[in-house]
PDB file of C-alpha atoms in Angstrom:
ATOM      1  CA  MET V   1      -2.214 -22.661  11.089  1.00 91.00           C
ATOM      2  CA  ILE V   2      -4.238 -19.476  10.180  1.00 91.00           C
ATOM      3  CA  PRO V   3      -7.637 -20.416   9.093  1.00 91.00           C
ATOM      4  CA  LEU V   4      -7.843 -19.736   5.216  1.00 88.00           C
ATOM      5  CA  ASP V   5     -10.614 -17.071   5.541  1.00 89.00           C
ATOM      6  CA  SER V   6      -8.624 -15.342   7.453  1.00 93.00           C
ATOM      7  CA  THR V   7      -8.314 -11.272   6.848  1.00 93.00           C
ATOM      8  CA  LEU V   8      -4.756  -9.964   6.839  1.00 95.00           C
ATOM      9  CA  ARG V   9      -4.531  -6.467   7.627  1.00 96.00           C
ATOM     10  CA  VAL V  10      -1.046  -4.613   7.796  1.00 96.00           C
ATOM     11  CA  VAL V  11      -1.612  -1.370   9.619  1.00 97.00           C
ATOM     12  CA  ARG V  12       1.154   1.748   9.509  1.00 97.00           C
ATOM     13  CA  PRO V  13       2.199   5.154  11.320  1.00 97.00           C
ATOM     14  CA  THR V  14       1.786   8.076   9.371  1.00 98.00           C
ATOM     15  CA  ASP V  15       1.545  11.477  10.616  1.00 98.00           C
ATOM     16  CA  ASN V  16      -0.739  12.305   6.807  1.00 97.00           C
ATOM     17  CA  VAL V  17      -2.924  10.106   8.212  1.00 98.00           C
ATOM     18  CA  SER V  18      -5.542  12.022   5.254  1.00 97.00           C
ATOM     19  CA  GLN V  19      -3.034  12.774   2.357  1.00 98.00           C
ATOM     20  CA  ILE V  20      -1.942   9.345   2.635  1.00 98.00           C
ATOM     21  CA  ALA V  21      -5.977   7.706   2.773  1.00 98.00           C
ATOM     22  CA  ALA V  22      -6.810  10.154   0.082  1.00 98.00           C
ATOM     23  CA  MET V  23      -3.363   8.638  -1.946  1.00 98.00           C
ATOM     24  CA  TYR V  24      -3.874   5.063  -1.634  1.00 98.00           C
ATOM     25  CA  ARG V  25      -7.501   4.792  -2.357  1.00 97.00           C
ATOM     26  CA  GLN V  26      -7.307   6.915  -6.005  1.00 97.00           C
ATOM     27  CA  ALA V  27      -3.731   5.122  -6.550  1.00 97.00           C
ATOM     28  CA  LEU V  28      -5.170   1.246  -6.252  1.00 96.00           C
ATOM     29  CA  GLY V  29      -8.573   2.017  -5.806  1.00 95.00           C
ATOM     30  CA  PHE V  30      -8.910   1.092  -2.418  1.00 97.00           C
ATOM     31  CA  ASP V  31     -12.219   1.607  -1.054  1.00 97.00           C
ATOM     32  CA  LEU V  32     -12.423   3.359   2.678  1.00 98.00           C
ATOM     33  CA  LEU V  33     -13.744   0.577   5.150  1.00 97.00           C
ATOM     34  CA  LYS V  34     -13.648   3.058   8.613  1.00 97.00           C
ATOM     35  CA  GLN V  35     -12.578   5.341   9.839  1.00 98.00           C
ATOM     36  CA  PHE V  36     -11.799   6.821  12.994  1.00 97.00           C
ATOM     37  CA  GLU V  37     -10.920   9.799  15.581  1.00 96.00           C
ATOM     38  CA  ASP V  38      -8.914   9.843  19.049  1.00 93.00           C
ATOM     39  CA  TYR V  39      -9.908   5.797  19.328  1.00 95.00           C
ATOM     40  CA  ASP V  40      -7.755   5.495  22.882  1.00 96.00           C
ATOM     41  CA  GLY V  41      -5.643   8.249  21.290  1.00 96.00           C
ATOM     42  CA  PHE V  42      -5.158   7.088  17.867  1.00 97.00           C
ATOM     43  CA  ASP V  43      -6.340   8.023  14.418  1.00 98.00           C
ATOM     44  CA  GLY V  44      -7.076   6.309  11.805  1.00 98.00           C
ATOM     45  CA  VAL V  45      -8.389   4.941   8.685  1.00 98.00           C
ATOM     46  CA  VAL V  46      -8.916   1.685   7.189  1.00 98.00           C
ATOM     47  CA  LEU V  47      -8.580   1.059   3.096  1.00 98.00           C
ATOM     48  CA  GLY V  48      -9.142  -2.154   1.608  1.00 97.00           C
ATOM     49  CA  HIS V  49     -12.013  -3.868  -0.682  1.00 95.00           C
ATOM     50  CA  LYS V  50     -14.610  -5.679   1.417  1.00 90.00           C
ATOM     51  CA  LYS V  51     -14.654  -8.396  -0.630  1.00 90.00           C
ATOM     52  CA  HIS V  52     -10.680  -8.412  -0.762  1.00 93.00           C
ATOM     53  CA  PRO V  53      -9.131 -10.570   2.416  1.00 94.00           C
ATOM     54  CA  TYR V  54      -7.061  -8.179   3.125  1.00 95.00           C
ATOM     55  CA  HIS V  55      -6.506  -4.509   4.352  1.00 96.00           C
ATOM     56  CA  ILE V  56      -4.610  -2.211   5.431  1.00 98.00           C
ATOM     57  CA  GLU V  57      -4.576   0.795   8.081  1.00 98.00           C
ATOM     58  CA  PHE V  58      -3.513   3.823   8.946  1.00 98.00           C
ATOM     59  CA  VAL V  59      -2.655   4.831  12.110  1.00 98.00           C
ATOM     60  CA  HIS V  60      -1.610   8.138  13.620  1.00 98.00           C
ATOM     61  CA  LYS V  61      -0.935   8.387  17.594  1.00 97.00           C
ATOM     62  CA  VAL V  62      -3.035  11.586  18.791  1.00 95.00           C
ATOM     63  CA  GLY V  63       0.861  13.853  19.578  1.00 95.00           C
ATOM     64  CA  SER V  64       3.649  11.824  19.231  1.00 96.00           C
ATOM     65  CA  ALA V  65       5.391  12.100  15.897  1.00 97.00           C
ATOM     66  CA  ALA V  66       5.575   8.902  13.439  1.00 96.00           C
ATOM     67  CA  GLY V  67       8.125  10.686  11.292  1.00 95.00           C
ATOM     68  CA  THR V  68       8.931   8.513   7.708  1.00 95.00           C
ATOM     69  CA  ALA V  69       9.967   4.857   6.557  1.00 95.00           C
ATOM     70  CA  PRO V  70      12.714   3.026   8.068  1.00 94.00           C
ATOM     71  CA  SER V  71      14.315   2.428   5.389  1.00 94.00           C
ATOM     72  CA  HIS V  72      13.660   1.202   0.870  1.00 95.00           C
ATOM     73  CA  GLU V  73      12.710  -2.563   2.613  1.00 95.00           C
ATOM     74  CA  HIS V  74       9.131  -1.463   3.625  1.00 94.00           C
ATOM     75  CA  LEU V  75       6.811  -1.985   0.629  1.00 96.00           C
ATOM     76  CA  LEU V  76       3.330  -3.440  -0.189  1.00 96.00           C
ATOM     77  CA  VAL V  77       3.307  -5.605  -3.618  1.00 96.00           C
ATOM     78  CA  PHE V  78       0.517  -6.102  -5.825  1.00 96.00           C
ATOM     79  CA  TYR V  79       1.448  -8.975  -8.844  1.00 96.00           C
ATOM     80  CA  VAL V  80      -0.557  -7.903 -11.864  1.00 96.00           C
ATOM     81  CA  ASP V  81      -0.705 -10.251 -14.563  1.00 94.00           C
ATOM     82  CA  CYS V  82      -1.957  -7.301 -17.129  1.00 95.00           C
ATOM     83  CA  SER V  83       0.282  -6.050 -19.125  1.00 95.00           C
ATOM     84  CA  GLN V  84      -2.553  -3.001 -19.913  1.00 97.00           C
ATOM     85  CA  ALA V  85      -4.349  -3.411 -15.825  1.00 96.00           C
ATOM     86  CA  TRP V  86      -0.090  -3.248 -14.716  1.00 96.00           C
ATOM     87  CA  GLU V  87       0.435   0.107 -17.188  1.00 97.00           C
ATOM     88  CA  ARG V  88      -2.925   1.404 -16.159  1.00 97.00           C
ATOM     89  CA  ALA V  89      -2.363   1.440 -12.257  1.00 97.00           C
ATOM     90  CA  CYS V  90       1.208   2.275 -12.877  1.00 97.00           C
ATOM     91  CA  ARG V  91      -0.525   5.752 -13.664  1.00 98.00           C
ATOM     92  CA  ASN V  92      -2.578   5.710 -11.272  1.00 98.00           C
ATOM     93  CA  MET V  93       0.070   5.878  -8.606  1.00 98.00           C
ATOM     94  CA  ILE V  94       2.075   9.115 -10.421  1.00 98.00           C
ATOM     95  CA  ASP V  95      -1.409  10.624 -10.949  1.00 98.00           C
ATOM     96  CA  ALA V  96      -1.872   9.760  -6.906  1.00 98.00           C
ATOM     97  CA  GLY V  97       1.067  11.831  -6.580  1.00 98.00           C
ATOM     98  CA  PHE V  98       3.321   8.539  -5.667  1.00 98.00           C
ATOM     99  CA  SER V  99       7.178   9.643  -6.550  1.00 98.00           C
ATOM    100  CA  VAL V 100       8.662   6.251  -9.524  1.00 98.00           C
ATOM    101  CA  VAL V 101      12.352   6.139  -7.533  1.00 98.00           C
ATOM    102  CA  GLU V 102      15.006   2.888  -8.294  1.00 96.00           C
ATOM    103  CA  SER V 103      14.125   0.206  -5.730  1.00 96.00           C
ATOM    104  CA  SER V 104      17.137  -1.110  -3.369  1.00 94.00           C
ATOM    105  CA  ASN V 105      16.281  -5.189  -4.571  1.00 95.00           C
ATOM    106  CA  PRO V 106      17.511  -5.106  -8.350  1.00 95.00           C
ATOM    107  CA  TYR V 107      15.168  -8.361  -8.156  1.00 93.00           C
ATOM    108  CA  TRP V 108      12.127  -5.405  -7.840  1.00 95.00           C
ATOM    109  CA  GLU V 109      13.260  -3.424 -11.623  1.00 93.00           C
ATOM    110  CA  GLN V 110      13.173  -6.374 -12.868  1.00 93.00           C
ATOM    111  CA  VAL V 111       9.601  -6.501 -14.614  1.00 93.00           C
ATOM    112  CA  GLY V 112       7.798  -3.644 -11.568  1.00 96.00           C
ATOM    113  CA  LYS V 113       8.276  -0.529 -10.652  1.00 97.00           C
ATOM    114  CA  THR V 114       8.851   0.913  -7.220  1.00 98.00           C
ATOM    115  CA  PHE V 115       6.100   3.861  -5.867  1.00 98.00           C
ATOM    116  CA  GLU V 116       6.955   5.755  -3.318  1.00 98.00           C
ATOM    117  CA  ASP V 117       4.402   7.598  -1.003  1.00 98.00           C
ATOM    118  CA  ILE V 118       4.842  11.307   1.216  1.00 97.00           C
ATOM    119  CA  ASP V 119       6.169   9.652   3.815  1.00 97.00           C
ATOM    120  CA  GLY V 120       8.333   7.006   2.534  1.00 97.00           C
ATOM    121  CA  TYR V 121       7.230   4.210   2.374  1.00 97.00           C
ATOM    122  CA  ARG V 122       7.342   2.147  -0.777  1.00 97.00           C
ATOM    123  CA  VAL V 123       4.483   0.397  -3.188  1.00 98.00           C
ATOM    124  CA  VAL V 124       5.771  -2.433  -5.535  1.00 98.00           C
ATOM    125  CA  LEU V 125       3.606  -3.124  -8.639  1.00 97.00           C
ATOM    126  CA  GLN V 126       4.712  -6.408 -11.040  1.00 96.00           C
ATOM    127  CA  ASN V 127       4.138  -7.014 -14.455  1.00 96.00           C
ATOM    128  CA  ARG V 128       3.226 -10.530 -13.687  1.00 93.00           C
ATOM    129  CA  ASP V 129       1.479 -12.965 -11.676  1.00 91.00           C
ATOM    130  CA  TRP V 130       2.494 -14.565  -8.501  1.00 87.00           C
ATOM    131  CA  ASP V 131       4.348 -17.351  -8.513  1.00 81.00           C
ATOM    132  CA  PHE V 132       3.738 -20.046  -5.247  1.00 66.00           C
TER     133      PHE V 132
END
């Protein structure tokens, strides 16, 4: 079993490191935790919150094209149980340049909204508490 105090990092390729970093920082309030250029052939950023056990890293392999999301099911999902906080978060997504899209999975449409970034990857904001 992975230790309970482990940190999860989701790494995603992009051809737009700076733009994607700005979008996610503005939309989700992430901090820039680390930035690197030509580190063994990769440029990238690590975003997150210093006290949260998860990060998202966006990387670009120098000299190659990452392209767009391979499917509409590549999602980051955040559960926001407070309606006011959820509405504010949805506005932040739009203000940061995300597009509101219909989810390919109807479950996410029940009490949530799906947003797409400039690479075609999606973020779902659910207006409910995560129920184990």
